[in-house]
Short mmCIF file of C-alpha atoms and ligand atoms in Angstrom, two decimals:
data_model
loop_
_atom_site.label_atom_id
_atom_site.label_comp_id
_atom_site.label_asym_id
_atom_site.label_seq_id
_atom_site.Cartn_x
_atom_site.Cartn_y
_atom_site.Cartn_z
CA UNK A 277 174.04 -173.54 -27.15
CA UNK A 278 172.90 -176.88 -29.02
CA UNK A 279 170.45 -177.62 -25.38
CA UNK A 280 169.39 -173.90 -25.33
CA UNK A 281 168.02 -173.76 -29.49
CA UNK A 282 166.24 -177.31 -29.24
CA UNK A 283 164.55 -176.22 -26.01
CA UNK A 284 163.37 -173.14 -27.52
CA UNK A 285 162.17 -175.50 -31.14
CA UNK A 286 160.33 -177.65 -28.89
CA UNK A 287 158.51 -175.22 -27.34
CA UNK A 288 157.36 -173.47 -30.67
CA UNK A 289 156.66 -176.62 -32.39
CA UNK A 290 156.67 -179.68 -30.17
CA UNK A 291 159.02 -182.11 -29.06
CA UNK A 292 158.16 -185.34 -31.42
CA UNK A 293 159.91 -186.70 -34.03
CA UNK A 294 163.28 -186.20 -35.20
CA UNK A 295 165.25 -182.82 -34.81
CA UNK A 296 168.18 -181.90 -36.27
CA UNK A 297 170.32 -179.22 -35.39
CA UNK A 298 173.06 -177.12 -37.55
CA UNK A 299 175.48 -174.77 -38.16
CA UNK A 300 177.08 -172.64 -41.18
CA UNK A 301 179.48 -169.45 -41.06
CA UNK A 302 179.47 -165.90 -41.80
CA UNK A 303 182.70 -164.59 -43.92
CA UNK A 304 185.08 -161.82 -44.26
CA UNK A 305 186.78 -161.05 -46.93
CA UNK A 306 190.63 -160.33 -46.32
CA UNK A 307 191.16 -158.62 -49.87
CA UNK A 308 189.92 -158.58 -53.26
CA UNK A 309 186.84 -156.86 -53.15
CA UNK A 310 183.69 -155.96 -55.62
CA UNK A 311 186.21 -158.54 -58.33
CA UNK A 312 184.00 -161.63 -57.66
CA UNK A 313 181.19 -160.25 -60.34
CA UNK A 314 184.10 -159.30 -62.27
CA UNK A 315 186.05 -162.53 -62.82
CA UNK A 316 188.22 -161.84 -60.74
CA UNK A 317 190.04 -163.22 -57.10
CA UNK A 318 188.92 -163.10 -53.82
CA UNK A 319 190.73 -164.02 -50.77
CA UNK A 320 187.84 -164.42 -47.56
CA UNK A 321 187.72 -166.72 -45.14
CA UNK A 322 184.83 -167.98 -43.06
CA UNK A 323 184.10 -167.17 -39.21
CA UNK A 324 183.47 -169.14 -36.32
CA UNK A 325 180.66 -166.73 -35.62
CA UNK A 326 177.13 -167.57 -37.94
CA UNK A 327 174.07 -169.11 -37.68
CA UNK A 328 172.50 -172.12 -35.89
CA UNK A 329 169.45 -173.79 -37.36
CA UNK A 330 166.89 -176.50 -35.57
CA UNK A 331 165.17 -177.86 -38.25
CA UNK A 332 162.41 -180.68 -38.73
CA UNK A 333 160.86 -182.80 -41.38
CA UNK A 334 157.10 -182.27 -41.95
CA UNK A 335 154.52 -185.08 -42.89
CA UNK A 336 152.76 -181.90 -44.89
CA UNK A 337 153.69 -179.17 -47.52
CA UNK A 338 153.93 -176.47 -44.41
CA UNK A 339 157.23 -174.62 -43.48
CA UNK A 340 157.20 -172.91 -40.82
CA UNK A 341 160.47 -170.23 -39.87
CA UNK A 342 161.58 -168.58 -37.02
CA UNK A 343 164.24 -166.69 -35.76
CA UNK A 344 165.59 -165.75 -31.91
CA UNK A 345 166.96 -162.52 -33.61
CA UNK A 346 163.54 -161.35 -34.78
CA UNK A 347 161.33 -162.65 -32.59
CA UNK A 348 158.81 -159.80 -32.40
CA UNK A 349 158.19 -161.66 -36.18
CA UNK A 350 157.49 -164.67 -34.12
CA UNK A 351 156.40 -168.00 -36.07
CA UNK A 352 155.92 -167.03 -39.82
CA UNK A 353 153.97 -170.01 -42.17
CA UNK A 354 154.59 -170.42 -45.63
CA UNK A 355 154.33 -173.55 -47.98
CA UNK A 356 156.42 -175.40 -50.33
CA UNK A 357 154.36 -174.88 -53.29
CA UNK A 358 154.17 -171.14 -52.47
CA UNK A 359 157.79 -169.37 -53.01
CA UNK A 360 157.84 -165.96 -54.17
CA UNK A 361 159.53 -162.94 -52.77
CA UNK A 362 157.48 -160.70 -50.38
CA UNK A 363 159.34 -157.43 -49.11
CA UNK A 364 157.03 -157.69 -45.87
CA UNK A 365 158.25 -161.05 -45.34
CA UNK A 366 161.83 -159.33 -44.13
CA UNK A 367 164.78 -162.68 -43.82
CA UNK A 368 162.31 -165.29 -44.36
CA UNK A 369 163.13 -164.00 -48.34
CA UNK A 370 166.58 -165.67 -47.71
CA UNK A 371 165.72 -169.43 -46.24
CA UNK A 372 162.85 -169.33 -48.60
CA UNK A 373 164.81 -168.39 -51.84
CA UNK A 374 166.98 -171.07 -51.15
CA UNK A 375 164.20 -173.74 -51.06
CA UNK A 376 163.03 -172.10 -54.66
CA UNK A 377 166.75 -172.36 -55.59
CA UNK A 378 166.82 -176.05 -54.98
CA UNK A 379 163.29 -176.62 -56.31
CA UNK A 380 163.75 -174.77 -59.75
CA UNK A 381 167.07 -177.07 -60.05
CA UNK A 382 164.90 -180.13 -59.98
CA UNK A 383 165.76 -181.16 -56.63
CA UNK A 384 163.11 -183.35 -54.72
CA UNK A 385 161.91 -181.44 -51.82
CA UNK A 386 158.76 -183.21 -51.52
CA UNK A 387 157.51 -181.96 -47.98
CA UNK A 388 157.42 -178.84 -45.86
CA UNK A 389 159.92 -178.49 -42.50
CA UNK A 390 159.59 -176.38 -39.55
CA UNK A 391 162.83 -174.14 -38.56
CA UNK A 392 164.52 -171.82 -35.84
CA UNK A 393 167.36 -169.76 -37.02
CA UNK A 394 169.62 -168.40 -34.19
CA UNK A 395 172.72 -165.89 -35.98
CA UNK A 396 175.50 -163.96 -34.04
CA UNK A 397 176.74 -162.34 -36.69
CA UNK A 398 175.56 -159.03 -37.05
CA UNK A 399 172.89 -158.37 -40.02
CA UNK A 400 173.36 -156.05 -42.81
CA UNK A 401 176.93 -155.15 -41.38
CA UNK A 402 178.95 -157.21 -44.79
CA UNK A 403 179.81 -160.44 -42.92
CA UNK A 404 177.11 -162.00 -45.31
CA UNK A 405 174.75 -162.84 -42.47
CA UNK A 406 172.50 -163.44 -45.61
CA UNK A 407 174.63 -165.92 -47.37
CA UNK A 408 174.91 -167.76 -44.49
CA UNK A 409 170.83 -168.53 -43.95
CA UNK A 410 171.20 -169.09 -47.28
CA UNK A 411 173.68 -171.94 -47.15
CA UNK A 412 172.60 -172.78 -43.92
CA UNK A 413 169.06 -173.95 -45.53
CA UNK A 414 170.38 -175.49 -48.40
CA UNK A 415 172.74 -177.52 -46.03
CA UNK A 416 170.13 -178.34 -43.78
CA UNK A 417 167.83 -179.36 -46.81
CA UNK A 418 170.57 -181.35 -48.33
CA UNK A 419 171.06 -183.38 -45.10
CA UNK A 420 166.91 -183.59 -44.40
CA UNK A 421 166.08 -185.00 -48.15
CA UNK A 422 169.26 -186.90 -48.15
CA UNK A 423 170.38 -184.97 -51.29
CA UNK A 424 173.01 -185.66 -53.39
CA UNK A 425 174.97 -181.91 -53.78
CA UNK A 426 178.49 -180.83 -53.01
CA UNK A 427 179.24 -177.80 -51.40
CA UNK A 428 180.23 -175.59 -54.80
CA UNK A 429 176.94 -176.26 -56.09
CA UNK A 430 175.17 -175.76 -52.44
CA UNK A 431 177.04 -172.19 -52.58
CA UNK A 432 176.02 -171.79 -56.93
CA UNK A 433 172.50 -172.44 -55.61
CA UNK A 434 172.75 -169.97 -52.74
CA UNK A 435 174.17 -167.44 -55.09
CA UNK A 436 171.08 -168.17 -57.25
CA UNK A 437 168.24 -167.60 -54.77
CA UNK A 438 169.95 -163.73 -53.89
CA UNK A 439 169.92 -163.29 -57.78
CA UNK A 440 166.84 -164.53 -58.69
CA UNK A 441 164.74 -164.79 -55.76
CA UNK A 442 165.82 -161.89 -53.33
CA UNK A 443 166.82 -159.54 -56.48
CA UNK A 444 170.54 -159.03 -55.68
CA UNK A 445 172.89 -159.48 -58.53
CA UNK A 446 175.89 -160.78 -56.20
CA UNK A 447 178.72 -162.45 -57.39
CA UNK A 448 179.58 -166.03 -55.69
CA UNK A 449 182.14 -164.73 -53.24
CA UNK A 450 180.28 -164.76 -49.68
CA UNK A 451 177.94 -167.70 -50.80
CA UNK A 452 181.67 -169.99 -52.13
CA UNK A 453 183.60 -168.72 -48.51
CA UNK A 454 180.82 -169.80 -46.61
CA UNK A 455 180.19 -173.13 -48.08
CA UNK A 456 184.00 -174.28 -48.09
CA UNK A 457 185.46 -172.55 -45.09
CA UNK A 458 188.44 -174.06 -43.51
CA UNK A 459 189.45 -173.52 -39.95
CA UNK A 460 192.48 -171.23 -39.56
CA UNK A 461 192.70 -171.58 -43.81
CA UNK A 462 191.28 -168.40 -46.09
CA UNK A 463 190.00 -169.21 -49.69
CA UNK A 464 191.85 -167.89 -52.97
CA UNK A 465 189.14 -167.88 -55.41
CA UNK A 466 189.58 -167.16 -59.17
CA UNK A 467 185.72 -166.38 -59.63
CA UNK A 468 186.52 -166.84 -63.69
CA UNK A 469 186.20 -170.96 -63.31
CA UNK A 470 185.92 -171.24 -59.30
CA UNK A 471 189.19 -172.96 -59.16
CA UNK A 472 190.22 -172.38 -55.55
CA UNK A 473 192.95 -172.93 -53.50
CA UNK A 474 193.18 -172.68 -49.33
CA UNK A 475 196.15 -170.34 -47.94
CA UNK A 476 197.06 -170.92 -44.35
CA UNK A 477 196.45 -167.56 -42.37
CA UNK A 478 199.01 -167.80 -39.71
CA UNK A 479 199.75 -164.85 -38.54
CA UNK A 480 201.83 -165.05 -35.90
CA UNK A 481 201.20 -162.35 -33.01
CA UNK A 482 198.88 -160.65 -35.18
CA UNK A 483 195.05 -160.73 -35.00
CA UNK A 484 192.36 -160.13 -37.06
CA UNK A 485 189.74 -157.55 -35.78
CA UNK A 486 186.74 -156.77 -37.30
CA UNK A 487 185.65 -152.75 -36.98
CA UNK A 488 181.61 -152.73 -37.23
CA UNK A 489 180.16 -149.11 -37.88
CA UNK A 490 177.06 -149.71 -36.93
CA UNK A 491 175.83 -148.18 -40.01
CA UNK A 492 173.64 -150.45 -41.62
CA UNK A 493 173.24 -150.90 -45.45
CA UNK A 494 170.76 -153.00 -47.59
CA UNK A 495 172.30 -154.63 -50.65
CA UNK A 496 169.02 -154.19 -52.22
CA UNK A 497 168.69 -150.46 -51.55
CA UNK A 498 172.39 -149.62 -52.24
CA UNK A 499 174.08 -148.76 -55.39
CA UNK A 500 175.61 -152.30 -55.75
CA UNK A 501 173.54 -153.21 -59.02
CA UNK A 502 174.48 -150.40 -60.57
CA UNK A 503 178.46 -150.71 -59.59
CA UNK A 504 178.33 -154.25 -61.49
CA UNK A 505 176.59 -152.28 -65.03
CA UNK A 506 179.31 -149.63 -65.02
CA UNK A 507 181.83 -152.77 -64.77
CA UNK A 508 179.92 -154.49 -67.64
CA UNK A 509 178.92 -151.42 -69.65
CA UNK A 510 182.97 -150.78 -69.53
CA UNK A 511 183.90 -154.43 -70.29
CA UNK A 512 181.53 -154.07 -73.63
CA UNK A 513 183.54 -150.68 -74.62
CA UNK A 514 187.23 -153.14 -73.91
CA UNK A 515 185.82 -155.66 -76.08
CA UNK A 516 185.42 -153.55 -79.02
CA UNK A 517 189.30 -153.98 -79.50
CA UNK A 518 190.21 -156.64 -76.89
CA UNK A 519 189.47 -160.39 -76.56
CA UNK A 520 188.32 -160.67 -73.21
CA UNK A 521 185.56 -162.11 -71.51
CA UNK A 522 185.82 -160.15 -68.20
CA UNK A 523 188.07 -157.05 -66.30
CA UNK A 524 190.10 -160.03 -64.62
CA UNK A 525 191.77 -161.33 -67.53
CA UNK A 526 193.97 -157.65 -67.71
CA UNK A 527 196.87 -156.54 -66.00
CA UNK A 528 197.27 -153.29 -64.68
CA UNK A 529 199.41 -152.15 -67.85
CA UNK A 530 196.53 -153.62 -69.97
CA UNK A 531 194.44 -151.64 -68.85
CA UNK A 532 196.02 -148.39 -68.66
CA UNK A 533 197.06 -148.86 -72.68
CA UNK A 534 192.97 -149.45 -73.62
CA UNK A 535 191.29 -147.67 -71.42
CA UNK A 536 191.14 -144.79 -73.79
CA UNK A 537 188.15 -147.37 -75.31
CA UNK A 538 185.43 -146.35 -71.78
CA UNK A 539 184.36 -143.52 -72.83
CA UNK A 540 183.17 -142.15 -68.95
CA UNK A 541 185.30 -141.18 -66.56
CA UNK A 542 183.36 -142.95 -64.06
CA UNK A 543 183.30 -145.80 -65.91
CA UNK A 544 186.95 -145.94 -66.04
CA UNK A 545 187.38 -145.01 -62.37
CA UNK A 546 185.15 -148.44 -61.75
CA UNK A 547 186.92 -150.65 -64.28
CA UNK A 548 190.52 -149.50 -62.66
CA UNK A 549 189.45 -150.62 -59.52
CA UNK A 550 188.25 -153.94 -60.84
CA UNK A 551 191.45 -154.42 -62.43
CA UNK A 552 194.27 -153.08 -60.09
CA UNK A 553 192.14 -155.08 -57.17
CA UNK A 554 192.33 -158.50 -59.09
CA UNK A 555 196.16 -157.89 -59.36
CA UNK A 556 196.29 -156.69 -55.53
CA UNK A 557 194.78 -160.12 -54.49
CA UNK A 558 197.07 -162.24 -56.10
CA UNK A 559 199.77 -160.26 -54.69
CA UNK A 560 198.15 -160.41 -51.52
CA UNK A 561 198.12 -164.14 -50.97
CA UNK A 562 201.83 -164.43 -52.75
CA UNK A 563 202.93 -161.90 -49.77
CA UNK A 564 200.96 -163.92 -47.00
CA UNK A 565 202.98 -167.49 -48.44
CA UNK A 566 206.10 -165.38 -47.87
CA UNK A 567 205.50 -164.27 -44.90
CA UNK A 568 205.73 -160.43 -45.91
CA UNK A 569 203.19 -158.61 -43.72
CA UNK A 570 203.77 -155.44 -44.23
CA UNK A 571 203.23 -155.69 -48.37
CA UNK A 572 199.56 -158.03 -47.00
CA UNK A 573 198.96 -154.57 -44.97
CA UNK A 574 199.97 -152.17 -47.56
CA UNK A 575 197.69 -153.75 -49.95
CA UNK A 576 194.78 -153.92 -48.16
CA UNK A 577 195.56 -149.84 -47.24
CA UNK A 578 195.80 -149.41 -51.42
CA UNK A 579 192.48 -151.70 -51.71
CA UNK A 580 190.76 -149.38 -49.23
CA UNK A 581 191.70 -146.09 -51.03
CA UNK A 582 190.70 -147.68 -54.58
CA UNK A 583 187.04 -148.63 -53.16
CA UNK A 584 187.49 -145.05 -51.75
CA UNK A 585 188.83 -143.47 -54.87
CA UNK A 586 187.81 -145.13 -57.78
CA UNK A 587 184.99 -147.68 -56.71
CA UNK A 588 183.28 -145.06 -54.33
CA UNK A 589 181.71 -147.67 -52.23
CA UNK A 590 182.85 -146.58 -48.72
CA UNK A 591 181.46 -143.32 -47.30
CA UNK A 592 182.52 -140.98 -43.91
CA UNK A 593 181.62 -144.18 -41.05
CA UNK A 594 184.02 -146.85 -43.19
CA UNK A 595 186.66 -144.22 -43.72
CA UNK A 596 186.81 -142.78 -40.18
CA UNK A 597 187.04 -146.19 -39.21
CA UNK A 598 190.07 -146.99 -41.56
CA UNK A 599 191.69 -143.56 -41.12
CA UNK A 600 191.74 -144.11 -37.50
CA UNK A 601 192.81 -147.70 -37.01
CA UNK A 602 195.32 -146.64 -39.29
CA UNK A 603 197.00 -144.11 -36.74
CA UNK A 604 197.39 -146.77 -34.31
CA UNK A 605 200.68 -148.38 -32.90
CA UNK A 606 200.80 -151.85 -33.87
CA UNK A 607 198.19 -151.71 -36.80
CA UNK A 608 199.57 -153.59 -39.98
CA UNK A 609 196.82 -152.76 -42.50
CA UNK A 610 192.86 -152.00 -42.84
CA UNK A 611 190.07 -151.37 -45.54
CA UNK A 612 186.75 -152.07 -45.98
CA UNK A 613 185.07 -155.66 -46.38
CA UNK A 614 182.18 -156.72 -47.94
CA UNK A 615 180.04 -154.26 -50.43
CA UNK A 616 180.54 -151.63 -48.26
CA UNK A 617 178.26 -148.19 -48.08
CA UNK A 618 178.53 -148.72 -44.42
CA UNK A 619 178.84 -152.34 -42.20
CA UNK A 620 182.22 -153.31 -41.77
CA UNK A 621 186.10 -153.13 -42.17
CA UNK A 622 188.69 -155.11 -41.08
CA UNK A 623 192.29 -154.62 -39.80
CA UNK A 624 195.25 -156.82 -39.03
CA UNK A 625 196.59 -155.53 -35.42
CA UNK A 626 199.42 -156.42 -33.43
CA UNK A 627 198.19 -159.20 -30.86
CA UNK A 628 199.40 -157.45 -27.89
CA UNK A 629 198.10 -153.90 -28.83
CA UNK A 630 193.78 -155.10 -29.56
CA UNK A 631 192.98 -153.48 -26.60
CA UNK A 632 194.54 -150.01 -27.24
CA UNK A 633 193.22 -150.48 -30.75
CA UNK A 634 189.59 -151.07 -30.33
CA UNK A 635 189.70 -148.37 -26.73
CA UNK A 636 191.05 -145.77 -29.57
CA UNK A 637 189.66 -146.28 -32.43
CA UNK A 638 186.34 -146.56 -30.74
CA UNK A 639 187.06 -143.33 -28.57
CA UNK A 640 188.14 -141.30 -31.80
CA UNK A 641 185.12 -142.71 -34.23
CA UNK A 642 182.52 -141.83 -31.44
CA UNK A 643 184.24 -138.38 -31.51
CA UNK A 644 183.81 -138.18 -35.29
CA UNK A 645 180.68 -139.98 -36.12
CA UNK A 646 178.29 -139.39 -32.87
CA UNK A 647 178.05 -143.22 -32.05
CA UNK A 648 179.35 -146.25 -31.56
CA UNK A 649 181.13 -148.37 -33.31
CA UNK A 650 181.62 -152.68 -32.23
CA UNK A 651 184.75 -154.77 -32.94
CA UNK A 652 185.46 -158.71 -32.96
CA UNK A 653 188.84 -160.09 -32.57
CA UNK A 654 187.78 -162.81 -34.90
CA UNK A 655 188.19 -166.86 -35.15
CA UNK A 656 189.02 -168.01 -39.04
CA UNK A 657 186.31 -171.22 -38.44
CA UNK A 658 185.15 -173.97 -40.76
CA UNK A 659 182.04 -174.45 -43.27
CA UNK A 660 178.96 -175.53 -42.16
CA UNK A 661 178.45 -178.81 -39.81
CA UNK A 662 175.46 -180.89 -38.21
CA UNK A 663 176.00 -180.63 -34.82
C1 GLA B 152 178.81 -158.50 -51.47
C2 GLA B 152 178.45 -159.53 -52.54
C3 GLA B 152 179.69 -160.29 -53.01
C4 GLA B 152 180.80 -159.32 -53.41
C5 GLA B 152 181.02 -158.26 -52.34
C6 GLA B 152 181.99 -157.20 -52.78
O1 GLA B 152 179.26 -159.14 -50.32
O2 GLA B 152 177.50 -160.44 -52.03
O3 GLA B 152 179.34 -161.14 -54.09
O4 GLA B 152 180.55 -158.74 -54.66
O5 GLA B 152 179.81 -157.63 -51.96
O6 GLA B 152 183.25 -157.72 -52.94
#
């Protein structure tokens, strides 16, 4: 792979001087999902499939981007000293936030690189193909400037240039996962102080499949900005009798004895989810360290019906898919990952029943939806690495 990119960077933008060449995952998220903006947990873990970068110092204040996925884009110029977000300029908004990020925080990029991006995870499908360019720069930057920033802050500042630059009001989950991902390890995250802890997925006999719908969704365009103001507009009503700072800090019985205080019953809906999925993440992880399957599977099954239910983030492709990996033999659990409103879910599944699985489920949702839908029997992989 590492022979194939640098061929293909050399014969875009020459073969002298020094290049460099990188990679940096893409994430799933096992359970705890739309809590991260919430102060809540989060339990993802990052992929061995994500995104390759060839990069090289300039002597100028040129960058210069390309990617093998959009190559009909071909080589697109920008400058250091020129960063704002065009919506023509399609993913070059992510790499390029990322330099803003850096620069706005003071760090000393003082001259312009040229880059080839190469991702096999597939875009706008919620396995943060974004976050990882984003990281992916930052990393590369850190290592070209010989910068002085550890990965937390790398993923802070990644979080900050799809905020800020791109116009996304994320929370720091897919940005966090990517930056400190652990082979075979997924990442408990209390998003409330970013204290973290890495739980060993070892599921013996059982995979972890991916289900892609091939529906695609744009953060931007979707109604994830306004999920996060319902969650804040009902934290303000809790705060008129509670002391809280955010929908994490309540239990489930908490909740149900104040949330007389939201006065919509959409607001509600949202801020049950937000709670009830904070408490089904710690359970979560406390059933993986005990090796309870079945309770990991249920509640991922009860976190898919809440983002179903209550959070209303799903929609027909992610709940076919669900519904029918559900009816399959050897299927432990399933729901949604990511923001959701299409892209992708994931399921834990029997080892020696994946084949049946995907051959069903992608038999039945073709039946249902009119076309196809992809799976990956995923790889839990590290964060990102010069290579
Ligand atoms: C997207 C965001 C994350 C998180 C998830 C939902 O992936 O980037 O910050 O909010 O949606 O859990």
């Amino acid at each position: 792979m590492k022979e194939k990119l640098v061929s293909k960077f050399e014969e875009l933008y020459g073969n002298n001087g020094k290049i460099n060449t990188y990679f940096a995952p893409g994430r799933v998220n096992l359970i705890g999902e739309h809590t991260d903006y919430n102060g809540g947990h989060v339990f993802p873990c990052a992929l061995t499939m994500g995104t390759y970068a060839v990069a090289r110092k300039r002597e100028d204040n040129k960058l210069r981007f390309y990617s093998i996925n959009f190559e009909k884009l071909g080589v697109l110029e920008s400058n250091i000293d020129e960063l704002k977000y065009n919506k023509n300029e399609d993913w070059i908004n992510y790499p390029k936030g990322m330099i803003w990020s850096m620069k706005d925080e003071g760090y000393k990029i003082n001259t312009g690189f040229d880059i080839l991006f190469y991702g096999t995870i597939p875009n706008g499908a919620g396995l943060s193909s974004s976050a990882s360019i984003e990281v992916l720069t930052g990393f590369v930057i850190k290592d070209l400037f010989d910068l002085d920033i550890d990965m937390t802050k790398l993923a802070l500042l990644g979080q900050k240039a799809e905020n800020k630059y791109v116009g996304v009001n994320c929370g720091i989950m897919d940005q966090f996962a990517i930056a400190n991902g652990k082979k075979n390890y997924a990442i408990f995250l209390d998003t409330s102080d970013l204290k973290y802890e890495y739980a060993p997925v070892e599921l013996d006999g059982i995979k972890v499949v991916i289900m892609n719908t091939n529906k695609k969704r744009g953060l931007g365009d979707s109604k994830y900005n306004e999920r996060r103001s319902e969650c804040e507009e009902a934290l303000s009503e809790l705060k008129e009798k509670l002391k809280i700072n955010s929908l994490g800090e309540l239990t489930e019985q908490e909740f149900e004895e104040n949330k007389y205080l939201i006065k919509s019953e959409i607001r509600q809906k949202r801020a049950k989810h937000a709670v009830y999925e904070n408490q089904r993440t710690i359970k979560a992880v406390e059933a993986l360290k005990n090796n309870d399957i079945n309770l990991l599977g249920k509640l991922m099954i009860d976190s898919h019906n809440s983002l179903k239910d209550d959070y209303e983030v799903t929609g027909v492709e992610l709940d076919t898919i669900v519904e029918e990996s559900l009816k399959q033999e050897g299927t432990i659990g399933a729901r949604m990952t990511g923001a959701g409103f299409g892209g992708c879910a994931v399921s834990l599944v029997k080892a020696n029943k994946v084949d049946d699985f995907i051959k069903n489920v992608g038999e039945n949702y073709k039946n249902k939806i009119g076309y196809e839908a992809s799976f990956y029997a995923v790889e839990i992989g590290n964060g990102p690495i010069k290579i």
